[in-house]
Structures are given as C-alpha cells and as structure tokens.
Amino acid sequence: MTTKKKLKLAIGLGSTCSGCDIAILDLGGKLLELIGLADIVFWPTAFDFKYSDLEKLKDKEIDITLYHGTIRTTEHEEIAHILRKKSKVLIAFGSCSCFG
C-alpha cells in the first residue's frame, strides 16, 4: 500500500487587512480536509512560523504558496522574493495582491 505524499503549502502576506486569512479560517471543516492533503509549512498569521524557518527551506520545496496583501515595504518585497524562490507555484490570493 502506498501513501500519497502531502503537498507543501505556504501562506505568505504583505501589507494586509488579514481578510484572506479569515476567509481561509472560515472554511471550517474544509480546512481540516485541506490539512489532510497538505502540510502547512509557513503561515505566520495562524502558526508560530518565523522568516528564518522559511529561509531554511530548499528552493522549490514548497509546492504552492498563496500570497495575499500588497508589497509596500522592502521587507514585504524581500519576503515575496524568498517565497517565489522557495515555491514551485506562487498564487496572488485576494483583491489586495491581485489589484493592489
């Protein structure tokens, strides 16, 4: 019997109202299903992840990153570049990151 490998998921943020984080948390039971399919390797709003944890990951180690919020500071830009480097796929998630 083979077990399916779980996806590695990250949720990154810039300058944000955190509405996207709330929308994810509002998934309720569906969020538990998601956790069954994916390991959340970075989500500083919901878990005690540090940026140093992100930097320790190998390039392209994260399967999918959802990035919400705008890039307003050099720190936001730096984190967005790190997430892009560490992720196979980076998705602009929510109105702020899609439309500014």
PDB file of N, CA and C in Angstrom:
ATOM      1  N   MET A   1       0.838  -1.181   0.000  1.00  0.00           N
ATOM      2  CA  MET A   1       0.000   0.000   0.000  1.00  0.00           C
ATOM      3  C   MET A   1       0.882   1.242   0.000  1.00  0.00           C
ATOM      4  N   THR A   2       0.630   2.129  -0.911  1.00  0.00           N
ATOM      5  CA  THR A   2       1.407   3.358  -0.975  1.00  0.00           C
ATOM      6  C   THR A   2       0.605   4.507  -0.383  1.00  0.00           C
ATOM      7  N   THR A   3       1.311   5.378   0.283  1.00  0.00           N
ATOM      8  CA  THR A   3       0.650   6.568   0.822  1.00  0.00           C
ATOM      9  C   THR A   3       0.976   7.742  -0.080  1.00  0.00           C
ATOM     10  N   LYS A   4      -0.028   8.561  -0.299  1.00  0.00           N
ATOM     11  CA  LYS A   4       0.172   9.741  -1.135  1.00  0.00           C
ATOM     12  C   LYS A   4       0.974  10.774  -0.378  1.00  0.00           C
ATOM     13  N   LYS A   5       1.919  11.361  -1.064  1.00  0.00           N
ATOM     14  CA  LYS A   5       2.728  12.423  -0.476  1.00  0.00           C
ATOM     15  C   LYS A   5       1.880  13.685  -0.350  1.00  0.00           C
ATOM     16  N   LYS A   6       1.924  14.302   0.817  1.00  0.00           N
ATOM     17  CA  LYS A   6       1.165  15.529   1.035  1.00  0.00           C
ATOM     18  C   LYS A   6       1.847  16.708   0.348  1.00  0.00           C
ATOM     19  N   LEU A   7       1.035  17.603  -0.165  1.00  0.00           N
ATOM     20  CA  LEU A   7       1.558  18.850  -0.717  1.00  0.00           C
ATOM     21  C   LEU A   7       2.146  19.702   0.395  1.00  0.00           C
ATOM     22  N   LYS A   8       3.092  20.535   0.045  1.00  0.00           N
ATOM     23  CA  LYS A   8       3.610  21.526   0.987  1.00  0.00           C
ATOM     24  C   LYS A   8       3.020  22.869   0.598  1.00  0.00           C
ATOM     25  N   LEU A   9       2.291  23.473   1.531  1.00  0.00           N
ATOM     26  CA  LEU A   9       1.556  24.705   1.284  1.00  0.00           C
ATOM     27  C   LEU A   9       2.088  25.809   2.182  1.00  0.00           C
ATOM     28  N   ALA A  10       2.231  27.002   1.615  1.00  0.00           N
ATOM     29  CA  ALA A  10       2.618  28.179   2.399  1.00  0.00           C
ATOM     30  C   ALA A  10       1.604  29.283   2.139  1.00  0.00           C
ATOM     31  N   ILE A  11       1.394  30.104   3.143  1.00  0.00           N
ATOM     32  CA  ILE A  11       0.538  31.276   3.009  1.00  0.00           C
ATOM     33  C   ILE A  11       1.349  32.463   3.493  1.00  0.00           C
ATOM     34  N   GLY A  12       1.703  33.323   2.552  1.00  0.00           N
ATOM     35  CA  GLY A  12       2.519  34.491   2.859  1.00  0.00           C
ATOM     36  C   GLY A  12       1.696  35.754   2.754  1.00  0.00           C
ATOM     37  N   LEU A  13       2.207  36.822   3.334  1.00  0.00           N
ATOM     38  CA  LEU A  13       1.442  38.059   3.336  1.00  0.00           C
ATOM     39  C   LEU A  13       2.338  39.270   3.315  1.00  0.00           C
ATOM     40  N   GLY A  14       1.796  40.315   2.743  1.00  0.00           N
ATOM     41  CA  GLY A  14       2.424  41.629   2.755  1.00  0.00           C
ATOM     42  C   GLY A  14       1.595  42.533   3.646  1.00  0.00           C
ATOM     43  N   SER A  15       1.357  43.745   3.188  1.00  0.00           N
ATOM     44  CA  SER A  15       0.505  44.681   3.918  1.00  0.00           C
ATOM     45  C   SER A  15      -0.939  44.267   3.655  1.00  0.00           C
ATOM     46  N   THR A  16      -1.641  43.872   4.690  1.00  0.00           N
ATOM     47  CA  THR A  16      -2.935  43.225   4.502  1.00  0.00           C
ATOM     48  C   THR A  16      -3.900  43.548   5.630  1.00  0.00           C
ATOM     49  N   CYS A  17      -5.175  43.429   5.335  1.00  0.00           N
ATOM     50  CA  CYS A  17      -6.212  43.575   6.362  1.00  0.00           C
ATOM     51  C   CYS A  17      -6.473  42.235   7.040  1.00  0.00           C
ATOM     52  N   SER A  18      -5.849  41.171   6.569  1.00  0.00           N
ATOM     53  CA  SER A  18      -5.995  39.791   7.044  1.00  0.00           C
ATOM     54  C   SER A  18      -7.340  39.176   6.699  1.00  0.00           C
ATOM     55  N   GLY A  19      -8.094  39.811   5.811  1.00  0.00           N
ATOM     56  CA  GLY A  19      -9.360  39.237   5.363  1.00  0.00           C
ATOM     57  C   GLY A  19      -9.185  37.885   4.699  1.00  0.00           C
ATOM     58  N   CYS A  20      -8.088  37.709   3.977  1.00  0.00           N
ATOM     59  CA  CYS A  20      -7.833  36.428   3.318  1.00  0.00           C
ATOM     60  C   CYS A  20      -7.546  35.328   4.340  1.00  0.00           C
ATOM     61  N   ASP A  21      -6.817  35.663   5.399  1.00  0.00           N
ATOM     62  CA  ASP A  21      -6.587  34.690   6.470  1.00  0.00           C
ATOM     63  C   ASP A  21      -7.911  34.280   7.103  1.00  0.00           C
ATOM     64  N   ILE A  22      -8.781  35.257   7.351  1.00  0.00           N
ATOM     65  CA  ILE A  22     -10.093  34.970   7.939  1.00  0.00           C
ATOM     66  C   ILE A  22     -10.909  34.095   6.994  1.00  0.00           C
ATOM     67  N   ALA A  23     -10.853  34.379   5.697  1.00  0.00           N
ATOM     68  CA  ALA A  23     -11.583  33.572   4.717  1.00  0.00           C
ATOM     69  C   ALA A  23     -11.109  32.117   4.751  1.00  0.00           C
ATOM     70  N   ILE A  24      -9.809  31.903   4.886  1.00  0.00           N
ATOM     71  CA  ILE A  24      -9.279  30.539   4.969  1.00  0.00           C
ATOM     72  C   ILE A  24      -9.756  29.873   6.257  1.00  0.00           C
ATOM     73  N   LEU A  25      -9.670  30.583   7.371  1.00  0.00           N
ATOM     74  CA  LEU A  25     -10.116  30.016   8.644  1.00  0.00           C
ATOM     75  C   LEU A  25     -11.613  29.729   8.635  1.00  0.00           C
ATOM     76  N   ASP A  26     -12.387  30.521   7.898  1.00  0.00           N
ATOM     77  CA  ASP A  26     -13.833  30.313   7.793  1.00  0.00           C
ATOM     78  C   ASP A  26     -14.203  29.070   6.986  1.00  0.00           C
ATOM     79  N   LEU A  27     -13.220  28.417   6.389  1.00  0.00           N
ATOM     80  CA  LEU A  27     -13.509  27.181   5.666  1.00  0.00           C
ATOM     81  C   LEU A  27     -14.010  26.085   6.599  1.00  0.00           C
ATOM     82  N   GLY A  28     -13.724  26.217   7.891  1.00  0.00           N
ATOM     83  CA  GLY A  28     -14.209  25.250   8.879  1.00  0.00           C
ATOM     84  C   GLY A  28     -13.728  23.842   8.589  1.00  0.00           C
ATOM     85  N   GLY A  29     -14.692  22.931   8.404  1.00  0.00           N
ATOM     86  CA  GLY A  29     -14.369  21.527   8.157  1.00  0.00           C
ATOM     87  C   GLY A  29     -13.564  21.312   6.893  1.00  0.00           C
ATOM     88  N   LYS A  30     -13.769  22.158   5.902  1.00  0.00           N
ATOM     89  CA  LYS A  30     -12.993  22.049   4.658  1.00  0.00           C
ATOM     90  C   LYS A  30     -11.513  22.340   4.911  1.00  0.00           C
ATOM     91  N   LEU A  31     -11.237  23.196   5.901  1.00  0.00           N
ATOM     92  CA  LEU A  31      -9.846  23.477   6.267  1.00  0.00           C
ATOM     93  C   LEU A  31      -9.196  22.215   6.827  1.00  0.00           C
ATOM     94  N   LEU A  32      -9.948  21.448   7.608  1.00  0.00           N
ATOM     95  CA  LEU A  32      -9.419  20.183   8.127  1.00  0.00           C
ATOM     96  C   LEU A  32      -9.133  19.210   6.987  1.00  0.00           C
ATOM     97  N   GLU A  33      -9.990  19.199   5.973  1.00  0.00           N
ATOM     98  CA  GLU A  33      -9.729  18.363   4.797  1.00  0.00           C
ATOM     99  C   GLU A  33      -8.445  18.807   4.098  1.00  0.00           C
ATOM    100  N   LEU A  34      -8.271  20.118   3.987  1.00  0.00           N
ATOM    101  CA  LEU A  34      -7.059  20.660   3.365  1.00  0.00           C
ATOM    102  C   LEU A  34      -5.820  20.217   4.136  1.00  0.00           C
ATOM    103  N   ILE A  35      -5.895  20.276   5.457  1.00  0.00           N
ATOM    104  CA  ILE A  35      -4.753  19.872   6.285  1.00  0.00           C
ATOM    105  C   ILE A  35      -4.455  18.384   6.098  1.00  0.00           C
ATOM    106  N   GLY A  36      -5.477  17.602   5.756  1.00  0.00           N
ATOM    107  CA  GLY A  36      -5.261  16.194   5.455  1.00  0.00           C
ATOM    108  C   GLY A  36      -4.511  15.976   4.148  1.00  0.00           C
ATOM    109  N   LEU A  37      -4.606  16.946   3.250  1.00  0.00           N
ATOM    110  CA  LEU A  37      -3.965  16.839   1.937  1.00  0.00           C
ATOM    111  C   LEU A  37      -2.631  17.569   1.847  1.00  0.00           C
ATOM    112  N   ALA A  38      -2.438  18.557   2.716  1.00  0.00           N
ATOM    113  CA  ALA A  38      -1.255  19.415   2.603  1.00  0.00           C
ATOM    114  C   ALA A  38      -0.674  19.727   3.974  1.00  0.00           C
ATOM    115  N   ASP A  39       0.637  19.758   4.031  1.00  0.00           N
ATOM    116  CA  ASP A  39       1.331  20.241   5.225  1.00  0.00           C
ATOM    117  C   ASP A  39       1.526  21.741   5.063  1.00  0.00           C
ATOM    118  N   ILE A  40       1.077  22.495   6.038  1.00  0.00           N
ATOM    119  CA  ILE A  40       1.284  23.940   6.002  1.00  0.00           C
ATOM    120  C   ILE A  40       2.672  24.202   6.569  1.00  0.00           C
ATOM    121  N   VAL A  41       3.586  24.617   5.701  1.00  0.00           N
ATOM    122  CA  VAL A  41       4.982  24.792   6.101  1.00  0.00           C
ATOM    123  C   VAL A  41       5.311  26.238   6.460  1.00  0.00           C
ATOM    124  N   PHE A  42       4.383  27.158   6.156  1.00  0.00           N
ATOM    125  CA  PHE A  42       4.600  28.563   6.502  1.00  0.00           C
ATOM    126  C   PHE A  42       3.260  29.284   6.454  1.00  0.00           C
ATOM    127  N   TRP A  43       2.864  29.867   7.598  1.00  0.00           N
ATOM    128  CA  TRP A  43       1.667  30.703   7.688  1.00  0.00           C
ATOM    129  C   TRP A  43       1.793  31.490   8.987  1.00  0.00           C
ATOM    130  N   PRO A  44       2.528  32.582   8.965  1.00  0.00           N
ATOM    131  CA  PRO A  44       2.844  33.295  10.203  1.00  0.00           C
ATOM    132  C   PRO A  44       1.635  33.889  10.919  1.00  0.00           C
ATOM    133  N   THR A  45       0.521  34.070  10.226  1.00  0.00           N
ATOM    134  CA  THR A  45      -0.672  34.603  10.886  1.00  0.00           C
ATOM    135  C   THR A  45      -1.305  33.564  11.801  1.00  0.00           C
ATOM    136  N   ALA A  46      -1.301  32.305  11.388  1.00  0.00           N
ATOM    137  CA  ALA A  46      -2.004  31.259  12.126  1.00  0.00           C
ATOM    138  C   ALA A  46      -1.096  30.410  13.015  1.00  0.00           C
ATOM    139  N   PHE A  47       0.177  30.329  12.675  1.00  0.00           N
ATOM    140  CA  PHE A  47       1.101  29.489  13.426  1.00  0.00           C
ATOM    141  C   PHE A  47       2.351  30.293  13.761  1.00  0.00           C
ATOM    142  N   ASP A  48       3.158  29.757  14.630  1.00  0.00           N
ATOM    143  CA  ASP A  48       4.357  30.466  15.084  1.00  0.00           C
ATOM    144  C   ASP A  48       5.535  30.197  14.152  1.00  0.00           C
ATOM    145  N   PHE A  49       5.378  30.567  12.884  1.00  0.00           N
ATOM    146  CA  PHE A  49       6.473  30.444  11.930  1.00  0.00           C
ATOM    147  C   PHE A  49       7.282  31.732  11.926  1.00  0.00           C
ATOM    148  N   LYS A  50       8.569  31.582  11.762  1.00  0.00           N
ATOM    149  CA  LYS A  50       9.484  32.723  11.661  1.00  0.00           C
ATOM    150  C   LYS A  50      10.023  32.775  10.231  1.00  0.00           C
ATOM    151  N   TYR A  51      10.479  33.934   9.817  1.00  0.00           N
ATOM    152  CA  TYR A  51      11.051  34.057   8.480  1.00  0.00           C
ATOM    153  C   TYR A  51      12.305  33.209   8.345  1.00  0.00           C
ATOM    154  N   SER A  52      12.999  32.959   9.441  1.00  0.00           N
ATOM    155  CA  SER A  52      14.174  32.085   9.388  1.00  0.00           C
ATOM    156  C   SER A  52      13.764  30.651   9.034  1.00  0.00           C
ATOM    157  N   ASP A  53      12.547  30.229   9.438  1.00  0.00           N
ATOM    158  CA  ASP A  53      12.044  28.906   9.049  1.00  0.00           C
ATOM    159  C   ASP A  53      11.890  28.830   7.531  1.00  0.00           C
ATOM    160  N   LEU A  54      11.393  29.886   6.954  1.00  0.00           N
ATOM    161  CA  LEU A  54      11.198  29.963   5.507  1.00  0.00           C
ATOM    162  C   LEU A  54      12.538  29.908   4.779  1.00  0.00           C
ATOM    163  N   GLU A  55      13.503  30.643   5.274  1.00  0.00           N
ATOM    164  CA  GLU A  55      14.819  30.692   4.631  1.00  0.00           C
ATOM    165  C   GLU A  55      15.531  29.345   4.661  1.00  0.00           C
ATOM    166  N   LYS A  56      15.204  28.493   5.640  1.00  0.00           N
ATOM    167  CA  LYS A  56      15.844  27.179   5.760  1.00  0.00           C
ATOM    168  C   LYS A  56      15.327  26.175   4.733  1.00  0.00           C
ATOM    169  N   LEU A  57      14.162  26.442   4.155  1.00  0.00           N
ATOM    170  CA  LEU A  57      13.611  25.524   3.160  1.00  0.00           C
ATOM    171  C   LEU A  57      14.447  25.559   1.885  1.00  0.00           C
ATOM    172  N   LYS A  58      14.481  24.426   1.185  1.00  0.00           N
ATOM    173  CA  LYS A  58      15.202  24.354  -0.087  1.00  0.00           C
ATOM    174  C   LYS A  58      14.419  25.110  -1.160  1.00  0.00           C
ATOM    175  N   ASP A  59      15.116  25.542  -2.191  1.00  0.00           N
ATOM    176  CA  ASP A  59      14.450  26.171  -3.331  1.00  0.00           C
ATOM    177  C   ASP A  59      13.457  25.182  -3.935  1.00  0.00           C
ATOM    178  N   LYS A  60      12.263  25.672  -4.267  1.00  0.00           N
ATOM    179  CA  LYS A  60      11.171  24.889  -4.865  1.00  0.00           C
ATOM    180  C   LYS A  60      10.654  23.784  -3.942  1.00  0.00           C
ATOM    181  N   GLU A  61      10.939  23.842  -2.650  1.00  0.00           N
ATOM    182  CA  GLU A  61      10.453  22.825  -1.714  1.00  0.00           C
ATOM    183  C   GLU A  61       8.956  22.975  -1.442  1.00  0.00           C
ATOM    184  N   ILE A  62       8.450  24.201  -1.500  1.00  0.00           N
ATOM    185  CA  ILE A  62       7.024  24.448  -1.283  1.00  0.00           C
ATOM    186  C   ILE A  62       6.305  24.209  -2.608  1.00  0.00           C
ATOM    187  N   ASP A  63       5.248  23.408  -2.568  1.00  0.00           N
ATOM    188  CA  ASP A  63       4.503  23.146  -3.799  1.00  0.00           C
ATOM    189  C   ASP A  63       3.684  24.362  -4.226  1.00  0.00           C
ATOM    190  N   ILE A  64       2.905  24.918  -3.292  1.00  0.00           N
ATOM    191  CA  ILE A  64       2.026  26.045  -3.607  1.00  0.00           C
ATOM    192  C   ILE A  64       2.102  27.082  -2.497  1.00  0.00           C
ATOM    193  N   THR A  65       2.273  28.341  -2.882  1.00  0.00           N
ATOM    194  CA  THR A  65       2.191  29.455  -1.938  1.00  0.00           C
ATOM    195  C   THR A  65       1.057  30.370  -2.359  1.00  0.00           C
ATOM    196  N   LEU A  66       0.198  30.685  -1.401  1.00  0.00           N
ATOM    197  CA  LEU A  66      -0.816  31.720  -1.584  1.00  0.00           C
ATOM    198  C   LEU A  66      -0.256  32.982  -0.953  1.00  0.00           C
ATOM    199  N   TYR A  67      -0.157  34.050  -1.732  1.00  0.00           N
ATOM    200  CA  TYR A  67       0.376  35.311  -1.215  1.00  0.00           C
ATOM    201  C   TYR A  67      -0.731  36.350  -1.248  1.00  0.00           C
ATOM    202  N   HIS A  68      -1.035  36.928  -0.082  1.00  0.00           N
ATOM    203  CA  HIS A  68      -2.058  37.971  -0.041  1.00  0.00           C
ATOM    204  C   HIS A  68      -1.485  39.245   0.549  1.00  0.00           C
ATOM    205  N   GLY A  69      -2.117  40.341   0.208  1.00  0.00           N
ATOM    206  CA  GLY A  69      -1.633  41.643   0.651  1.00  0.00           C
ATOM    207  C   GLY A  69      -0.783  42.309  -0.418  1.00  0.00           C
ATOM    208  N   THR A  70      -0.478  43.565  -0.171  1.00  0.00           N
ATOM    209  CA  THR A  70       0.325  44.333  -1.121  1.00  0.00           C
ATOM    210  C   THR A  70       1.779  44.395  -0.665  1.00  0.00           C
ATOM    211  N   ILE A  71       2.647  44.699  -1.586  1.00  0.00           N
ATOM    212  CA  ILE A  71       4.066  44.870  -1.271  1.00  0.00           C
ATOM    213  C   ILE A  71       4.301  46.362  -1.110  1.00  0.00           C
ATOM    214  N   ARG A  72       4.449  46.791   0.144  1.00  0.00           N
ATOM    215  CA  ARG A  72       4.603  48.220   0.436  1.00  0.00           C
ATOM    216  C   ARG A  72       5.980  48.576   0.978  1.00  0.00           C
ATOM    217  N   THR A  73       6.685  47.600   1.533  1.00  0.00           N
ATOM    218  CA  THR A  73       7.980  47.880   2.149  1.00  0.00           C
ATOM    219  C   THR A  73       9.051  46.976   1.536  1.00  0.00           C
ATOM    220  N   THR A  74      10.297  47.302   1.814  1.00  0.00           N
ATOM    221  CA  THR A  74      11.384  46.442   1.331  1.00  0.00           C
ATOM    222  C   THR A  74      11.309  45.067   1.995  1.00  0.00           C
ATOM    223  N   GLU A  75      10.818  45.009   3.235  1.00  0.00           N
ATOM    224  CA  GLU A  75      10.659  43.710   3.906  1.00  0.00           C
ATOM    225  C   GLU A  75       9.619  42.861   3.178  1.00  0.00           C
ATOM    226  N   HIS A  76       8.491  43.456   2.808  1.00  0.00           N
ATOM    227  CA  HIS A  76       7.479  42.712   2.049  1.00  0.00           C
ATOM    228  C   HIS A  76       8.061  42.198   0.735  1.00  0.00           C
ATOM    229  N   GLU A  77       8.811  43.048   0.056  1.00  0.00           N
ATOM    230  CA  GLU A  77       9.413  42.661  -1.222  1.00  0.00           C
ATOM    231  C   GLU A  77      10.397  41.509  -1.031  1.00  0.00           C
ATOM    232  N   GLU A  78      11.203  41.600   0.003  1.00  0.00           N
ATOM    233  CA  GLU A  78      12.184  40.554   0.294  1.00  0.00           C
ATOM    234  C   GLU A  78      11.492  39.217   0.559  1.00  0.00           C
ATOM    235  N   ILE A  79      10.441  39.238   1.368  1.00  0.00           N
ATOM    236  CA  ILE A  79       9.710  38.012   1.695  1.00  0.00           C
ATOM    237  C   ILE A  79       9.040  37.440   0.449  1.00  0.00           C
ATOM    238  N   ALA A  80       8.460  38.306  -0.379  1.00  0.00           N
ATOM    239  CA  ALA A  80       7.827  37.842  -1.618  1.00  0.00           C
ATOM    240  C   ALA A  80       8.850  37.160  -2.527  1.00  0.00           C
ATOM    241  N   HIS A  81      10.051  37.715  -2.620  1.00  0.00           N
ATOM    242  CA  HIS A  81      11.108  37.105  -3.441  1.00  0.00           C
ATOM    243  C   HIS A  81      11.534  35.759  -2.860  1.00  0.00           C
ATOM    244  N   ILE A  82      11.646  35.670  -1.547  1.00  0.00           N
ATOM    245  CA  ILE A  82      12.022  34.397  -0.913  1.00  0.00           C
ATOM    246  C   ILE A  82      10.938  33.353  -1.170  1.00  0.00           C
ATOM    247  N   LEU A  83       9.671  33.745  -0.993  1.00  0.00           N
ATOM    248  CA  LEU A  83       8.572  32.810  -1.244  1.00  0.00           C
ATOM    249  C   LEU A  83       8.563  32.348  -2.701  1.00  0.00           C
ATOM    250  N   ARG A  84       8.824  33.253  -3.635  1.00  0.00           N
ATOM    251  CA  ARG A  84       8.875  32.883  -5.057  1.00  0.00           C
ATOM    252  C   ARG A  84       9.986  31.857  -5.294  1.00  0.00           C
ATOM    253  N   LYS A  85      11.133  32.070  -4.670  1.00  0.00           N
ATOM    254  CA  LYS A  85      12.288  31.182  -4.833  1.00  0.00           C
ATOM    255  C   LYS A  85      12.030  29.802  -4.222  1.00  0.00           C
ATOM    256  N   LYS A  86      11.332  29.767  -3.104  1.00  0.00           N
ATOM    257  CA  LYS A  86      11.104  28.518  -2.378  1.00  0.00           C
ATOM    258  C   LYS A  86       9.896  27.739  -2.897  1.00  0.00           C
ATOM    259  N   SER A  87       9.091  28.354  -3.784  1.00  0.00           N
ATOM    260  CA  SER A  87       7.827  27.766  -4.223  1.00  0.00           C
ATOM    261  C   SER A  87       7.862  27.326  -5.679  1.00  0.00           C
ATOM    262  N   LYS A  88       7.215  26.198  -5.935  1.00  0.00           N
ATOM    263  CA  LYS A  88       7.024  25.777  -7.322  1.00  0.00           C
ATOM    264  C   LYS A  88       5.986  26.672  -7.994  1.00  0.00           C
ATOM    265  N   VAL A  89       4.929  27.000  -7.248  1.00  0.00           N
ATOM    266  CA  VAL A  89       3.848  27.848  -7.757  1.00  0.00           C
ATOM    267  C   VAL A  89       3.536  28.900  -6.707  1.00  0.00           C
ATOM    268  N   LEU A  90       3.470  30.161  -7.127  1.00  0.00           N
ATOM    269  CA  LEU A  90       3.082  31.253  -6.234  1.00  0.00           C
ATOM    270  C   LEU A  90       1.824  31.900  -6.812  1.00  0.00           C
ATOM    271  N   ILE A  91       0.769  31.978  -5.996  1.00  0.00           N
ATOM    272  CA  ILE A  91      -0.520  32.499  -6.447  1.00  0.00           C
ATOM    273  C   ILE A  91      -0.835  33.783  -5.697  1.00  0.00           C
ATOM    274  N   ALA A  92      -1.145  34.840  -6.448  1.00  0.00           N
ATOM    275  CA  ALA A  92      -1.639  36.079  -5.835  1.00  0.00           C
ATOM    276  C   ALA A  92      -3.063  35.791  -5.382  1.00  0.00           C
ATOM    277  N   PHE A  93      -3.294  35.889  -4.073  1.00  0.00           N
ATOM    278  CA  PHE A  93      -4.561  35.472  -3.472  1.00  0.00           C
ATOM    279  C   PHE A  93      -5.260  36.685  -2.874  1.00  0.00           C
ATOM    280  N   GLY A  94      -6.447  36.972  -3.327  1.00  0.00           N
ATOM    281  CA  GLY A  94      -7.219  38.074  -2.768  1.00  0.00           C
ATOM    282  C   GLY A  94      -7.076  39.357  -3.559  1.00  0.00           C
ATOM    283  N   SER A  95      -7.967  40.282  -3.277  1.00  0.00           N
ATOM    284  CA  SER A  95      -8.020  41.557  -4.010  1.00  0.00           C
ATOM    285  C   SER A  95      -6.758  42.387  -3.841  1.00  0.00           C
ATOM    286  N   CYS A  96      -6.218  42.452  -2.627  1.00  0.00           N
ATOM    287  CA  CYS A  96      -5.048  43.312  -2.379  1.00  0.00           C
ATOM    288  C   CYS A  96      -3.852  42.899  -3.230  1.00  0.00           C
ATOM    289  N   SER A  97      -3.550  41.601  -3.266  1.00  0.00           N
ATOM    290  CA  SER A  97      -2.374  41.167  -4.028  1.00  0.00           C
ATOM    291  C   SER A  97      -2.643  41.141  -5.529  1.00  0.00           C
ATOM    292  N   CYS A  98      -3.881  40.952  -5.922  1.00  0.00           N
ATOM    293  CA  CYS A  98      -4.203  40.918  -7.355  1.00  0.00           C
ATOM    294  C   CYS A  98      -4.313  42.307  -7.966  1.00  0.00           C
ATOM    295  N   PHE A  99      -4.898  43.245  -7.206  1.00  0.00           N
ATOM    296  CA  PHE A  99      -5.214  44.549  -7.774  1.00  0.00           C
ATOM    297  C   PHE A  99      -4.602  45.726  -7.028  1.00  0.00           C
ATOM    298  N   GLY A 100      -3.880  45.440  -5.944  1.00  0.00           N
ATOM    299  CA  GLY A 100      -3.225  46.500  -5.186  1.00  0.00           C
ATOM    300  C   GLY A 100      -4.166  47.195  -4.306  1.00  0.00           C
TER     301      GLY A 100
END
